[in-house]
mmCIF file of N, CA and C in Angstrom:
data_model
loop_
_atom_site.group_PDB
_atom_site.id
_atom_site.type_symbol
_atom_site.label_atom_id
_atom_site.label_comp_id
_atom_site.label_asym_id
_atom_site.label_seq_id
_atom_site.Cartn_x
_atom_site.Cartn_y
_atom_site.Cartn_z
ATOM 1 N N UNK Z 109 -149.392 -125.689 63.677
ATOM 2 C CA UNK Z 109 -149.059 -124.456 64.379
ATOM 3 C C UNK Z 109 -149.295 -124.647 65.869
ATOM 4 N N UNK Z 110 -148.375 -124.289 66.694
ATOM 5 C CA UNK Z 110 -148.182 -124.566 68.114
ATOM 6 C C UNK Z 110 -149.262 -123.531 68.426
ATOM 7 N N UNK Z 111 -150.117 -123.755 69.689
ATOM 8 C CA UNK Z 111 -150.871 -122.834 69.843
ATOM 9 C C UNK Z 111 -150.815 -122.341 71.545
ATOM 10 N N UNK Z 112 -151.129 -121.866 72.292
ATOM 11 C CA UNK Z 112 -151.386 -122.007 73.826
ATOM 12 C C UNK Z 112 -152.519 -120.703 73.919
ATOM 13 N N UNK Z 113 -153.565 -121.067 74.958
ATOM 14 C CA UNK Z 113 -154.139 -120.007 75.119
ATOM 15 C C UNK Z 113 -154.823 -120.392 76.437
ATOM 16 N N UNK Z 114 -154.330 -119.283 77.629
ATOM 17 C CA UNK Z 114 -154.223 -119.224 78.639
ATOM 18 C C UNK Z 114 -155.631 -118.751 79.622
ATOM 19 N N UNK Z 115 -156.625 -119.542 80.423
ATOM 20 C CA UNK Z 115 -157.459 -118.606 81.466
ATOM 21 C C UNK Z 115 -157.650 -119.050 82.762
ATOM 22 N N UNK Z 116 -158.351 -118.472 82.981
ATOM 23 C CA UNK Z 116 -159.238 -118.607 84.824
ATOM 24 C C UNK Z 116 -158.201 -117.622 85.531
ATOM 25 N N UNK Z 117 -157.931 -116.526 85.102
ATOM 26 C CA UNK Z 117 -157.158 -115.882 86.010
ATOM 27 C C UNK Z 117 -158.339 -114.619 86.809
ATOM 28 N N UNK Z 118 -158.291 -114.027 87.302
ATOM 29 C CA UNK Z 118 -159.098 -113.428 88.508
ATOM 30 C C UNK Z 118 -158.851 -112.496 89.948
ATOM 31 N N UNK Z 119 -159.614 -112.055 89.991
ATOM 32 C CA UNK Z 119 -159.500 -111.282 91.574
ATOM 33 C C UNK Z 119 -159.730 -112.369 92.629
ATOM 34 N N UNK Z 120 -158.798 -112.437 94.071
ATOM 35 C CA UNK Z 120 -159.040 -113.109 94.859
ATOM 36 C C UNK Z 120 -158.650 -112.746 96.176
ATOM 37 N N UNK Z 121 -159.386 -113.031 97.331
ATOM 38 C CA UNK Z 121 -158.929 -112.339 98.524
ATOM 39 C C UNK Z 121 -157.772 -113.284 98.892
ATOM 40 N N UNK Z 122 -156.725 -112.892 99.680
ATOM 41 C CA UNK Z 122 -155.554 -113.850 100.288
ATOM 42 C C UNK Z 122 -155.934 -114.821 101.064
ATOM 43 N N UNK Z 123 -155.565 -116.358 100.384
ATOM 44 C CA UNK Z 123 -155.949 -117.263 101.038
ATOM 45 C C UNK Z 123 -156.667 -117.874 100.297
ATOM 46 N N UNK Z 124 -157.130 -117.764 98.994
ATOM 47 C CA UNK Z 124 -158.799 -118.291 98.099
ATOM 48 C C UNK Z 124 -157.064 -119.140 97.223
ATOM 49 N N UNK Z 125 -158.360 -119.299 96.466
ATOM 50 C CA UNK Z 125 -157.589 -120.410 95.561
ATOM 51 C C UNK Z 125 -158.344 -120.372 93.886
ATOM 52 N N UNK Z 126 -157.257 -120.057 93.299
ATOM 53 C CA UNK Z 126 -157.621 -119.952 91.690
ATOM 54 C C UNK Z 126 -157.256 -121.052 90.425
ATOM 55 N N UNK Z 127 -158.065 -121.412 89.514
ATOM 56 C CA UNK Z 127 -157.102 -122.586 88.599
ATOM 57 C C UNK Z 127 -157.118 -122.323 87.286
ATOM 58 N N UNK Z 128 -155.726 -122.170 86.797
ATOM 59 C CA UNK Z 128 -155.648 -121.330 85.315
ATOM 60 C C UNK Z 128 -155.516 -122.532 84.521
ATOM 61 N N UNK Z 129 -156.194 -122.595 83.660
ATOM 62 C CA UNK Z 129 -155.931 -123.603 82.231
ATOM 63 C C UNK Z 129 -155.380 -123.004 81.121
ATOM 64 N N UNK Z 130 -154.749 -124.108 80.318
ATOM 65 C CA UNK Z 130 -153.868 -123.701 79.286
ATOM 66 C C UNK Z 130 -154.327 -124.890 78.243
ATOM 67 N N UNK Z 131 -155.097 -124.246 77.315
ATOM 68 C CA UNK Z 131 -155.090 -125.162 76.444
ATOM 69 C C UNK Z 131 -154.035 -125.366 74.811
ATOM 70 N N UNK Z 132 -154.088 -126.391 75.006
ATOM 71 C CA UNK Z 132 -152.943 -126.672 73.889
ATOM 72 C C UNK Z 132 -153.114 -127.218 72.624
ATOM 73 N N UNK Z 133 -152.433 -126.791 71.569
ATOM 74 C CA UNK Z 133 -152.640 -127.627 69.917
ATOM 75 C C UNK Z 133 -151.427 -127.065 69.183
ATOM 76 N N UNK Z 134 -151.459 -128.305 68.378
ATOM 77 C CA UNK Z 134 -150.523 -128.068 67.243
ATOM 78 C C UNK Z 134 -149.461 -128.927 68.000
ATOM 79 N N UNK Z 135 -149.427 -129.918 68.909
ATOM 80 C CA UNK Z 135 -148.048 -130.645 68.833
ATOM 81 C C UNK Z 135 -148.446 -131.702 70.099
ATOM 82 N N UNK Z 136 -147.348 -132.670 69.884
ATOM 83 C CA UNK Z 136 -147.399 -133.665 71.033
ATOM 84 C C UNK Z 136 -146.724 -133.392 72.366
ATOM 85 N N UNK Z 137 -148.098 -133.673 73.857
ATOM 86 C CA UNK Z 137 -147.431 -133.267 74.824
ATOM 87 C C UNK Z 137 -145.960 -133.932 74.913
ATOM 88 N N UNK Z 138 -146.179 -135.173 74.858
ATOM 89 C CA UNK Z 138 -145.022 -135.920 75.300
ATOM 90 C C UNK Z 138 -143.520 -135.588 74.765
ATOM 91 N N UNK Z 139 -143.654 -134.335 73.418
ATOM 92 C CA UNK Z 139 -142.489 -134.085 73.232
ATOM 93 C C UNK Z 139 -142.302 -132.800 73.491
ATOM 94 N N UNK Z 140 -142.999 -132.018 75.094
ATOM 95 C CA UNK Z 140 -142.664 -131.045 74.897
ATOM 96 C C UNK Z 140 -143.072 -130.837 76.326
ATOM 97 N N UNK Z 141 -142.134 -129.884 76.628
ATOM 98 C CA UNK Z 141 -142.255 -129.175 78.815
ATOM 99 C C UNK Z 141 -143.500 -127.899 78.401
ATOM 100 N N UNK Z 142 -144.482 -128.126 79.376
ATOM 101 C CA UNK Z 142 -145.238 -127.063 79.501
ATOM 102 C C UNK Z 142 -145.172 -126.340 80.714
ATOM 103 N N UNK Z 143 -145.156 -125.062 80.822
ATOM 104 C CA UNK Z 143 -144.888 -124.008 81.853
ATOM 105 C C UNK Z 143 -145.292 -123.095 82.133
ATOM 106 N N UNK Z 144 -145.675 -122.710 83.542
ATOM 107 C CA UNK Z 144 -146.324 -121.547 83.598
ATOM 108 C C UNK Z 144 -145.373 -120.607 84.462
ATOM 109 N N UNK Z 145 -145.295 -119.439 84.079
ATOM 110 C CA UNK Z 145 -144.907 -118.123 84.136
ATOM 111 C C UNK Z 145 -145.583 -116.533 84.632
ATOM 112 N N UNK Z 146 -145.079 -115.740 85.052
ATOM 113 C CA UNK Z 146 -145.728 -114.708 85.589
ATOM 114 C C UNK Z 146 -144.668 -113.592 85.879
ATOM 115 N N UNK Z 147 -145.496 -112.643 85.821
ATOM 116 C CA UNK Z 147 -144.817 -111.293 85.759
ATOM 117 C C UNK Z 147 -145.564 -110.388 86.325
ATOM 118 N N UNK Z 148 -145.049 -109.695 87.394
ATOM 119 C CA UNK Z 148 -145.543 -108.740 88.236
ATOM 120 C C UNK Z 148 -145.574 -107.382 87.712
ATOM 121 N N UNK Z 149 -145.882 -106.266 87.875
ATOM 122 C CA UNK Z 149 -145.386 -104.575 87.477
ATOM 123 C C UNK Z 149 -144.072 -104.508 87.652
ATOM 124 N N UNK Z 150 -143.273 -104.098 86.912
ATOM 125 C CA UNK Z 150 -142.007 -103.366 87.064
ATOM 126 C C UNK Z 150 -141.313 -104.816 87.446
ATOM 127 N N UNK Z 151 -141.526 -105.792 87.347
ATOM 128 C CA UNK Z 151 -140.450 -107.160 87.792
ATOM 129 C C UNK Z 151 -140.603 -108.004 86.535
ATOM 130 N N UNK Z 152 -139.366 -108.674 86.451
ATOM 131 C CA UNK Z 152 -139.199 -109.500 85.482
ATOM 132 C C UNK Z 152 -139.737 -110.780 85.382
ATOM 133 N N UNK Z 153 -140.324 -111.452 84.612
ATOM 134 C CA UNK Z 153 -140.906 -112.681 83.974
ATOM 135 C C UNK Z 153 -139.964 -113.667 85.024
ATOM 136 N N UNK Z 154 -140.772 -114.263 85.660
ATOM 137 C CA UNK Z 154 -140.509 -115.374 86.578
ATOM 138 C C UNK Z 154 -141.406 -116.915 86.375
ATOM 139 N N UNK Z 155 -140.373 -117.379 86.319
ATOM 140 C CA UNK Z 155 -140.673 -119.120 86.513
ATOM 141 C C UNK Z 155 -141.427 -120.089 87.592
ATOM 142 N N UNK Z 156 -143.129 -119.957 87.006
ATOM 143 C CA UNK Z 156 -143.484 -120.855 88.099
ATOM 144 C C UNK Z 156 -143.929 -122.790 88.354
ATOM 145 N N UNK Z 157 -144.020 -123.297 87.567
ATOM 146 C CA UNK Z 157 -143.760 -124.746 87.315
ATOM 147 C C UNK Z 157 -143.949 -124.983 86.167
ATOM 148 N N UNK Z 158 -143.569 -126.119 86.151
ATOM 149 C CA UNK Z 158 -143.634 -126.932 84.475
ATOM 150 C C UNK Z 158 -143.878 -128.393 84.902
ATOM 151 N N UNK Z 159 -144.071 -129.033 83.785
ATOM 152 C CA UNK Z 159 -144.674 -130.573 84.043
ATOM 153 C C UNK Z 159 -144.364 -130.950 82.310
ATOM 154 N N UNK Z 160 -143.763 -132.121 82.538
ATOM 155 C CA UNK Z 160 -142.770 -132.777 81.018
ATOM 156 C C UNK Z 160 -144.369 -133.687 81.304
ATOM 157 N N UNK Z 161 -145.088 -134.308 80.418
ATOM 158 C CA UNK Z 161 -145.860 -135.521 80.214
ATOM 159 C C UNK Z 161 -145.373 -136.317 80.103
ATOM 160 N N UNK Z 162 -144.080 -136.257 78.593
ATOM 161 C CA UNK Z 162 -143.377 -137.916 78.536
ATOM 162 C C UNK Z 162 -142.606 -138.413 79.765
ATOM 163 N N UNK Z 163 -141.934 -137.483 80.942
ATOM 164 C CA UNK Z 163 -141.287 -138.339 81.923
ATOM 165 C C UNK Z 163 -142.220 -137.636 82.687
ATOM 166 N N UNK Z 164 -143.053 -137.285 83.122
ATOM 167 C CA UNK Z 164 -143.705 -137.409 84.481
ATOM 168 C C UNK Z 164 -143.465 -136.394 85.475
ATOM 169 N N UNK Z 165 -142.428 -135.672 85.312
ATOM 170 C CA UNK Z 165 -141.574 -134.612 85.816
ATOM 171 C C UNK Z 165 -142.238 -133.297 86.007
ATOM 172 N N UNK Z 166 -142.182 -132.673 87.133
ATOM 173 C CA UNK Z 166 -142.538 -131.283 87.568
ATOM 174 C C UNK Z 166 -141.460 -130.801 88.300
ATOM 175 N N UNK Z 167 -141.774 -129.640 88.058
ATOM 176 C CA UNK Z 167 -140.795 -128.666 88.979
ATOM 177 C C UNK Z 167 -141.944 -127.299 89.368
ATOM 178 N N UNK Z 168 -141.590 -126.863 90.760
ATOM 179 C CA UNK Z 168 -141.782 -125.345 91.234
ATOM 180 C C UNK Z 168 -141.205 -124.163 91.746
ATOM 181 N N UNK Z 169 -141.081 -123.172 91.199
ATOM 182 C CA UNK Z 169 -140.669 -122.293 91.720
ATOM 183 C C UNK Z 169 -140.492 -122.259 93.909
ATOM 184 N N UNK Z 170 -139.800 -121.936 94.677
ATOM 185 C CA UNK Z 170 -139.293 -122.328 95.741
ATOM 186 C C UNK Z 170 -140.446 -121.648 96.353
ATOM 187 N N UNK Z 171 -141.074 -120.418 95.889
ATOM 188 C CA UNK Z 171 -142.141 -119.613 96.465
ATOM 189 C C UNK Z 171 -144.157 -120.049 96.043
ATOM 190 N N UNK Z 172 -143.764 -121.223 95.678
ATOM 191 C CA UNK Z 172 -144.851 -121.648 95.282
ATOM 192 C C UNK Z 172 -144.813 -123.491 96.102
ATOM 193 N N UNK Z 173 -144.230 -123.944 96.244
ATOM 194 C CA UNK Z 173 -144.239 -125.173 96.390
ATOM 195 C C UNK Z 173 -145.073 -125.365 97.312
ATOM 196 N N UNK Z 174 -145.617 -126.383 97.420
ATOM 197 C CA UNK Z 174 -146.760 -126.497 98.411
ATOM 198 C C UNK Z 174 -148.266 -126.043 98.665
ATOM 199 N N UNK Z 175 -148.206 -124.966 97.420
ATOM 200 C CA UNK Z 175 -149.793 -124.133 97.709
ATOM 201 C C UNK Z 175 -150.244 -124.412 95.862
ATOM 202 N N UNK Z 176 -149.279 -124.521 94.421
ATOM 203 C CA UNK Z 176 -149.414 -124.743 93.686
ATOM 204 C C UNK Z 176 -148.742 -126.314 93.085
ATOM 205 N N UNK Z 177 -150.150 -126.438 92.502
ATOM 206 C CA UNK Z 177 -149.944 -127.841 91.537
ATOM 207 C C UNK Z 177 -150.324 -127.743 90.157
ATOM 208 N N UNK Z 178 -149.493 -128.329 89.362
ATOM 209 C CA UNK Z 178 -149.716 -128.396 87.990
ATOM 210 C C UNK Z 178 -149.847 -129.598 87.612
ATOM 211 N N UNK Z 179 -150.571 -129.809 86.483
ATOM 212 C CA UNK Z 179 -151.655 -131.202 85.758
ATOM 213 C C UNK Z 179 -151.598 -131.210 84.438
ATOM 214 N N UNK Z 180 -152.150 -132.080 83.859
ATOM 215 C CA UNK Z 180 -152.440 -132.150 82.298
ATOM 216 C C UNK Z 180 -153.369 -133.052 82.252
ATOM 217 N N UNK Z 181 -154.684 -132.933 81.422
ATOM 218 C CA UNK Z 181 -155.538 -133.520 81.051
ATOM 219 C C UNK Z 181 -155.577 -133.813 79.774
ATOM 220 N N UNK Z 182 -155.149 -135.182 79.375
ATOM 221 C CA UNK Z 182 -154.316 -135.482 77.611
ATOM 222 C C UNK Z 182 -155.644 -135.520 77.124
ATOM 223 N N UNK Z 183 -157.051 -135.917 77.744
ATOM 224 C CA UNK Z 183 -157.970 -135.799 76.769
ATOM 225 C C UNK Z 183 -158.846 -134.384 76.354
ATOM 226 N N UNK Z 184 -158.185 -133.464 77.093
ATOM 227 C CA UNK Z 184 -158.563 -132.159 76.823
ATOM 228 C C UNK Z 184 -157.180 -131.223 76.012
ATOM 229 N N UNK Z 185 -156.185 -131.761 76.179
ATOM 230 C CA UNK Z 185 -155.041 -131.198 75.645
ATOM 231 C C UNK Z 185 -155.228 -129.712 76.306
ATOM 232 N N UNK Z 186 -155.435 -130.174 78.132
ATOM 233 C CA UNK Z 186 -155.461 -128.596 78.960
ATOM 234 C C UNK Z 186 -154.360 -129.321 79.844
ATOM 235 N N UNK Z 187 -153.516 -127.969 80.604
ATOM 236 C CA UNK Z 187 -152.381 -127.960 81.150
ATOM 237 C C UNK Z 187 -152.849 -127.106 82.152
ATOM 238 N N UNK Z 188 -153.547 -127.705 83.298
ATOM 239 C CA UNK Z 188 -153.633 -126.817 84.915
ATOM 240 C C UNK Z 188 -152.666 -126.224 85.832
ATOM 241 N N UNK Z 189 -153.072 -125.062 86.141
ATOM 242 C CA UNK Z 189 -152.251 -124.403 87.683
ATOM 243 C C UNK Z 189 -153.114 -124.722 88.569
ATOM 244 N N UNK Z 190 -153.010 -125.225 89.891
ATOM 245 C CA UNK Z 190 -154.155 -125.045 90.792
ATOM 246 C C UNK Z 190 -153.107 -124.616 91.783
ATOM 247 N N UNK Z 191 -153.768 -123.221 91.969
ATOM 248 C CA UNK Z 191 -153.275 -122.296 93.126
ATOM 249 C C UNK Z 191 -153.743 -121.992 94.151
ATOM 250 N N UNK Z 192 -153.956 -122.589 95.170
ATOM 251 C CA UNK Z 192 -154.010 -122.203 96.636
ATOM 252 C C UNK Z 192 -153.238 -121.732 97.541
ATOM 253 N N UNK Z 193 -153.893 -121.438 98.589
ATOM 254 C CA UNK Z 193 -153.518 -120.472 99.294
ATOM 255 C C UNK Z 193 -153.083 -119.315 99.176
ATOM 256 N N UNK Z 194 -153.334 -118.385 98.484
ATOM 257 C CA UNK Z 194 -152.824 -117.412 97.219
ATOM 258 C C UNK Z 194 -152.196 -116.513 98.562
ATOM 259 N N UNK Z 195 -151.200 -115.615 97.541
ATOM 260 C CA UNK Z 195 -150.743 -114.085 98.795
ATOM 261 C C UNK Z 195 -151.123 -113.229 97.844
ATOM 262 N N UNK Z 196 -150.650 -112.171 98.498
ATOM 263 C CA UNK Z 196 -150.529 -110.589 97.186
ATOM 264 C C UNK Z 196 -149.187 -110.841 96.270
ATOM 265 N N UNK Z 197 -148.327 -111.622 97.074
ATOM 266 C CA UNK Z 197 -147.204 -111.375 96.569
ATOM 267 C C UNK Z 197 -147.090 -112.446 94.964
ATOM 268 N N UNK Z 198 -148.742 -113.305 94.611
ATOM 269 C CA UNK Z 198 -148.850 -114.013 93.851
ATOM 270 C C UNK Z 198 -149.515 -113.176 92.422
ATOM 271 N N UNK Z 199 -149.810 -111.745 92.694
ATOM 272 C CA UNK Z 199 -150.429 -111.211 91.992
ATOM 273 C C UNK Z 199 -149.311 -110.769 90.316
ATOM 274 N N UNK Z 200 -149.866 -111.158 89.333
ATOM 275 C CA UNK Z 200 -148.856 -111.117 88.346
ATOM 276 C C UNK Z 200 -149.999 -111.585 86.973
ATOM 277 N N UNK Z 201 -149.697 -111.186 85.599
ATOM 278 C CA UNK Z 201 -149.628 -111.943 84.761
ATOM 279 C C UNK Z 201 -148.953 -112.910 84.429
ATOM 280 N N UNK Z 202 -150.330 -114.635 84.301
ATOM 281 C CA UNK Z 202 -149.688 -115.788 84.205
ATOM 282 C C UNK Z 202 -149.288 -115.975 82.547
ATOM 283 N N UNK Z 203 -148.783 -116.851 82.580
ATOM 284 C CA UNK Z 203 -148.385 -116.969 81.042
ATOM 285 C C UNK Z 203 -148.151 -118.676 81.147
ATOM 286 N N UNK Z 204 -149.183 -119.228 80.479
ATOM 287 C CA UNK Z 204 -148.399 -120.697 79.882
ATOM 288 C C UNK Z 204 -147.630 -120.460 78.460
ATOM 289 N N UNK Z 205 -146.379 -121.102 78.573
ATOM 290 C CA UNK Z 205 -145.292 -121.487 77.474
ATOM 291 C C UNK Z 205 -144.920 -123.121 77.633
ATOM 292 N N UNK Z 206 -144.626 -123.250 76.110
ATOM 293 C CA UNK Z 206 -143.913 -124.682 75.664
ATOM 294 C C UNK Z 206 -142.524 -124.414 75.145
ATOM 295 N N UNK Z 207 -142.119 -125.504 75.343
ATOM 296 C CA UNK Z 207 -140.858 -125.336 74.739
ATOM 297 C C UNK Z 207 -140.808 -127.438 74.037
ATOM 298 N N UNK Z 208 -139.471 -127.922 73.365
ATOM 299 C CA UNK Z 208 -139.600 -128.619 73.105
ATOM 300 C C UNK Z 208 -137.782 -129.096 73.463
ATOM 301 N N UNK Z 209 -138.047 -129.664 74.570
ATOM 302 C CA UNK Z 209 -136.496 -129.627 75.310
ATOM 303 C C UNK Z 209 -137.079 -131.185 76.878
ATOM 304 N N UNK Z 210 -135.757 -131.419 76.167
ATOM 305 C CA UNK Z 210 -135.721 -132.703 77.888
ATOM 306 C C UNK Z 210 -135.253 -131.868 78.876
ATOM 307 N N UNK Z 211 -135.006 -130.764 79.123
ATOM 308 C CA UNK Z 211 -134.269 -130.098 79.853
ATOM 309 C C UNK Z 211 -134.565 -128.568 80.466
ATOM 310 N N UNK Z 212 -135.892 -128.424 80.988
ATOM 311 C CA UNK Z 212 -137.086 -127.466 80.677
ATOM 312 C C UNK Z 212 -135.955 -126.672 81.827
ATOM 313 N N UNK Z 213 -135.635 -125.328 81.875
ATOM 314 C CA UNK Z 213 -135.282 -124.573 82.950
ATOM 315 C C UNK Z 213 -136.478 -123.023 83.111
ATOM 316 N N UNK Z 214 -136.781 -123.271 84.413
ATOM 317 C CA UNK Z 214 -137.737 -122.469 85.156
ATOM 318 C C UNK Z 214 -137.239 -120.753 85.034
ATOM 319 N N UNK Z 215 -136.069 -120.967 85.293
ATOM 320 C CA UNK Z 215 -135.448 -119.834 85.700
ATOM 321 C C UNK Z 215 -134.692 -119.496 84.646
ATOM 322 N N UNK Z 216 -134.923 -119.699 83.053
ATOM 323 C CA UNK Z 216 -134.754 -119.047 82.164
ATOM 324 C C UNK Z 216 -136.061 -118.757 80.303
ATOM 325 N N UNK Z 217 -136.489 -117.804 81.679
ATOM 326 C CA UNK Z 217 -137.731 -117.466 80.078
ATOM 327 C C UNK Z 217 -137.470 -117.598 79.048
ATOM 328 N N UNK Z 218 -136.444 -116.940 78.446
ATOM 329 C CA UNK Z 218 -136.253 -116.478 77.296
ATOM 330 C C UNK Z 218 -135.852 -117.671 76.115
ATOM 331 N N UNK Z 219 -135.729 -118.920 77.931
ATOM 332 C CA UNK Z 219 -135.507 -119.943 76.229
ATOM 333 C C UNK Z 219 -136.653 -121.182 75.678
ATOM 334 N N UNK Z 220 -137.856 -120.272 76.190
ATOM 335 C CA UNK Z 220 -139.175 -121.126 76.054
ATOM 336 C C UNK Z 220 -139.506 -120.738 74.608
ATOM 337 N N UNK Z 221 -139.915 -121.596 73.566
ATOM 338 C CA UNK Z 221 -140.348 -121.156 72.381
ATOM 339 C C UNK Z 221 -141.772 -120.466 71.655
ATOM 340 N N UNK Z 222 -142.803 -121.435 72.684
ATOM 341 C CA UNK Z 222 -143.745 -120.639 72.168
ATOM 342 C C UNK Z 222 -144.957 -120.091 73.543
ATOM 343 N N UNK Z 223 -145.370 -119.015 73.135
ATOM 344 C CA UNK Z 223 -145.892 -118.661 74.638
ATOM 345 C C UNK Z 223 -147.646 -118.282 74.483
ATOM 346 N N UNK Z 224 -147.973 -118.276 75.085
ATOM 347 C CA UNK Z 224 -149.741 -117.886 74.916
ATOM 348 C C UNK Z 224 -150.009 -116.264 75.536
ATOM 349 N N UNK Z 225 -151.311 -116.138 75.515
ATOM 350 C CA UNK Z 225 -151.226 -114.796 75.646
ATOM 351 C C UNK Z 225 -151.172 -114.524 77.358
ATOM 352 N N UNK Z 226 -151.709 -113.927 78.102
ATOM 353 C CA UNK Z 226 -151.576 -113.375 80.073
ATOM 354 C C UNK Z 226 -152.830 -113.444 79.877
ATOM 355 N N UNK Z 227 -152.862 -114.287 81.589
ATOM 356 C CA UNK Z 227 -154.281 -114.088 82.382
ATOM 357 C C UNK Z 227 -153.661 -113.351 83.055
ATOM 358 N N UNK Z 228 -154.371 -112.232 83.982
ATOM 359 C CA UNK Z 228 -154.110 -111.495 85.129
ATOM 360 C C UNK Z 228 -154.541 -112.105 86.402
ATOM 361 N N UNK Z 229 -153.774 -112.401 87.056
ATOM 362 C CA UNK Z 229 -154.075 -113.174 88.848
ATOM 363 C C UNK Z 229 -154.018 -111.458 89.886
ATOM 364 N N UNK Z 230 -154.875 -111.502 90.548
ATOM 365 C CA UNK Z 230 -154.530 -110.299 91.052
ATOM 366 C C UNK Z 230 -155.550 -110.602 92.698
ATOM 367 N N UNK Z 231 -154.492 -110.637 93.756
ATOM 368 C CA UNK Z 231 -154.706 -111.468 94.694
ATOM 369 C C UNK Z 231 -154.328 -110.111 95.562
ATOM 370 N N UNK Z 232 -155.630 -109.743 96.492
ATOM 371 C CA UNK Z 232 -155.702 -108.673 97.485
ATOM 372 C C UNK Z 232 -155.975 -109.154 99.031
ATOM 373 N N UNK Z 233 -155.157 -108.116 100.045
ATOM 374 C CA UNK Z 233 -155.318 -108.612 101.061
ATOM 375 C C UNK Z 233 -156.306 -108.258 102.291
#
């Protein structure tokens, strides 16, 4: 059974820096894109990076690049956000999801298969 279960999410003043883990079971990284996600009030589920293990591959959302990095630690079977430089405009429930695809797309939720539960990031200025 695929599992994900998502933390370190938190209050933070603008500018701090937060790191959400995602721990994982029930399947092999290497055959599968892990991703993290977020959703603001009243806005739709948005795509913020992913990282394939078997090719090495990341991607970020255009509003994140540079202040967030994503990781995997295969001997913890944990999947990191490390978010710096935070804004308000970062404030959202995160969500790690897997999917099991060579072909991970950011900018479509709905076709991630399995998802974990929300940390809340909630970043004040």
């Amino acid at each position: 059974e695929v599992q994900l279960v998502a933390s370190g999410g938190g209050s933070v003043q603008a500018g701090g820096s937060l790191r959400l883990s995602c721990a994982v079971s029930g399947f092999n990284f290497d055959d599968y894109a892990i991703g993290w996600f977020r959703q603001a009030p009243g806005k739709e589920r948005e795509g913020v990076s992913y990282i394939m293990q078997g090719t090495g591959s990341t991607d970020y959302a255009d509003s994140v690049k540079g202040r967030f990095t994503i990781s995997i630690d295969n001997a913890k079977n944990t999947v990191y956000l490390q978010m710096n430089n935070l804004k308000p405009e970062d404030t959202g429930v995160y969500y790690c999801a897997a999917d099991r695809t060579r072909f991970p797309e950011l900018g479509v939720w709905v076709s991630w298969s399995y998802w974990g539960q929300g940390t809340q990031v909630t970043v004040f200025s």
